Amino acid sequence: MQPGDQEFYRISKLPPYVFAVINEMRAKARAEQLDVIDLGMGNPDGASPRPVVNKLIEAVRNPRNHRYSASRGIPQLRLEIVKRYQANYGVTLDPDKEAIVTIGAKDALAHLLFAVIGPGDAVVSPNPCYPIHQYGVIMAEGHACILPMPDPGTFLNALEDLFRKSTKPPRMILISFPHNPTTQCVDLDFFKEIIRLAAHHGTMVVHDFAYADICFDGYQAPSILQVDGAKEIAVEIFSLSKSYNMAGWRVGFCLGNPKMIAALARIKSYLDYGVFQPIQIASIIALRECEEDTRKICAMYQKRRDVLIDGLRRAGWPVEPPRGTMFVWAPLPEQFRDLTSLEFSKRLLQEALVAVSPGIGFGPMGEGHVRFALIENPQRIRQATTGIKQMMKDAKHGVRSLS
Ligand SMILES: Cc1ncc(COP(=O)(O)O)c(C=O)c1O
């Protein structure tokens, strides 16, 4: 018997990645020299800030930085994130007990769940969602309890209902705003309500703040730690990936409740030796000197959003412009509503040469939608909407590409 013949316990609980279907089709089309416009994965296309890159080069030349680093992150980097929270949100954190550096937000999420969730513990999160929010719970053997989130108000009502009806309150609420993929945004009152409910029932709260700085039209996303008493029960996860175009560097933070941070630190002390030290040193520069880069990155996404929304409207596919994130979440156009999101995404790729993410990849409640990631420049986005317009026209007249 070969290992490949056996079912692996955890792997059997993880469905194949839906996005792989579109990725394969995109790769095949590109191999055939077709110019596919990739609005699929949320992978920032811009360069990391120059001072950060320069600092990395300097730090990597120093052999003292080649050793194992500290699993919870070097003190200076923890101090810098704490300063940023004080300056941006008026939130005071202890850099030793209430802040830990992680290998991106994904590491923080997956290992925090691993650290604090046990078999059968219910973790409530909105659906659709970023896949690790659901599958991180399943990998930790918790019970992923998903509530529909067409909008934050509906989610909150369903959550209140759940607390009222269940005999055992959920162990954790896991949320993320600005939200991937739905782009829904909230104000501080929403977080106050979440903290009030959770505190009343002794439930932990985790807020994934990956899109903290990607906000448009004057909207500023609040931190959940701005709520009085939030630190008693909540942590927030912040990442350099989107705010500073540093997705490949793998730097994030978990901030807030000291007990949850200590649990994560314990798990991580067994698993890793921290982010490569030169990267941590360069990350200090990002947090200390690169707020202007963040503003530029945000303005760039806003411009791309406007071009996409305008192009889709001209194509006869009106979509609400988001107030945050690097995505546009679009219900399928009316004449394609008999298709699944995967079938429609395949047609977009074949007929308009545009790659998007099918909504079903974000959970059952993502069906009926596709997600555009704003990772191509305005000219390419215009080219995408021209292709989509033609596809919509052809569909109206019953024309169908043969590819
Ligand atoms: C909601 C959300 N959380 C976390 C991440 C991953 O962040 P990181 O690169 O810091 O692991 C993403 C990336 O797309 C995301 O959308």
Short mmCIF file of C-alpha atoms and ligand atoms in Angstrom, two decimals, residues 41-44 102-109 129-133 175-181 208-211 237-242 246-253 325-327 362 371, ligand 1:
data_model
loop_
_atom_site.label_atom_id
_atom_site.label_comp_id
_atom_site.label_asym_id
_atom_site.label_seq_id
_atom_site.Cartn_x
_atom_site.Cartn_y
_atom_site.Cartn_z
CA MET A 41 -6.21 36.40 -7.05
CA GLY A 42 -5.78 39.26 -4.54
CA ASN A 43 -2.04 39.44 -5.12
CA PRO A 44 -0.81 43.08 -5.10
CA THR A 102 3.52 36.71 12.66
CA ILE A 103 4.41 35.25 9.26
CA GLY A 104 1.61 37.25 7.63
CA ALA A 105 -2.04 37.32 8.67
CA LYS A 106 -2.56 33.73 7.51
CA ASP A 107 -0.02 32.39 10.01
CA ALA A 108 -1.66 34.45 12.75
CA LEU A 109 -5.15 33.20 11.90
CA CYS A 129 -15.41 34.57 3.54
CA TYR A 130 -11.67 34.32 2.98
CA PRO A 131 -11.17 30.52 2.94
CA ILE A 132 -8.85 30.27 5.98
CA HIS A 133 -11.59 31.81 8.16
CA ILE A 175 -14.77 38.70 11.46
CA SER A 176 -12.93 40.89 8.98
CA PHE A 177 -13.82 44.40 7.76
CA PRO A 178 -13.28 45.81 5.13
CA HIS A 179 -14.40 42.38 4.04
CA ASN A 180 -12.97 40.03 1.45
CA PRO A 181 -14.77 39.08 -0.78
CA ASP A 208 -8.75 40.16 10.64
CA PHE A 209 -7.79 43.71 9.59
CA ALA A 210 -5.91 42.82 6.38
CA TYR A 211 -7.53 45.74 4.48
CA ILE A 237 -4.68 40.85 13.05
CA PHE A 238 -2.86 43.44 10.96
CA SER A 239 -0.73 42.74 7.89
CA LEU A 240 1.87 44.59 5.83
CA SER A 241 0.80 42.68 2.69
CA LYS A 242 -1.77 45.15 1.36
CA MET A 246 4.60 43.61 0.93
CA ALA A 247 2.60 40.43 0.33
CA GLY A 248 5.62 38.25 -0.44
CA TRP A 249 7.55 39.38 2.64
CA ARG A 250 5.15 37.60 5.01
CA VAL A 251 4.86 40.03 7.89
CA GLY A 252 1.78 40.46 10.05
CA PHE A 253 0.84 41.06 13.69
CA THR A 325 -10.61 46.39 -0.06
CA MET A 326 -8.88 45.73 -3.39
CA PHE A 327 -11.91 43.92 -4.82
CA PHE A 362 -15.56 31.71 -0.78
CA ARG A 371 -14.93 38.72 -7.37
C1 LIG B 1 -9.14 38.77 4.67
C2 LIG B 1 -7.72 38.38 4.43
N1 LIG B 1 -6.96 38.02 5.48
C3 LIG B 1 -5.68 37.67 5.33
C4 LIG B 1 -5.09 37.65 4.08
C5 LIG B 1 -3.66 37.21 3.95
O1 LIG B 1 -2.83 38.15 4.49
P1 LIG B 1 -1.27 37.85 4.66
O2 LIG B 1 -0.63 38.07 3.33
O3 LIG B 1 -0.84 38.83 5.68
O4 LIG B 1 -1.14 36.43 5.13
C6 LIG B 1 -5.82 38.01 2.97
C7 LIG B 1 -5.18 37.96 1.64
O5 LIG B 1 -5.75 38.07 0.60
C8 LIG B 1 -7.17 38.38 3.15
O6 LIG B 1 -7.93 38.71 2.11
#
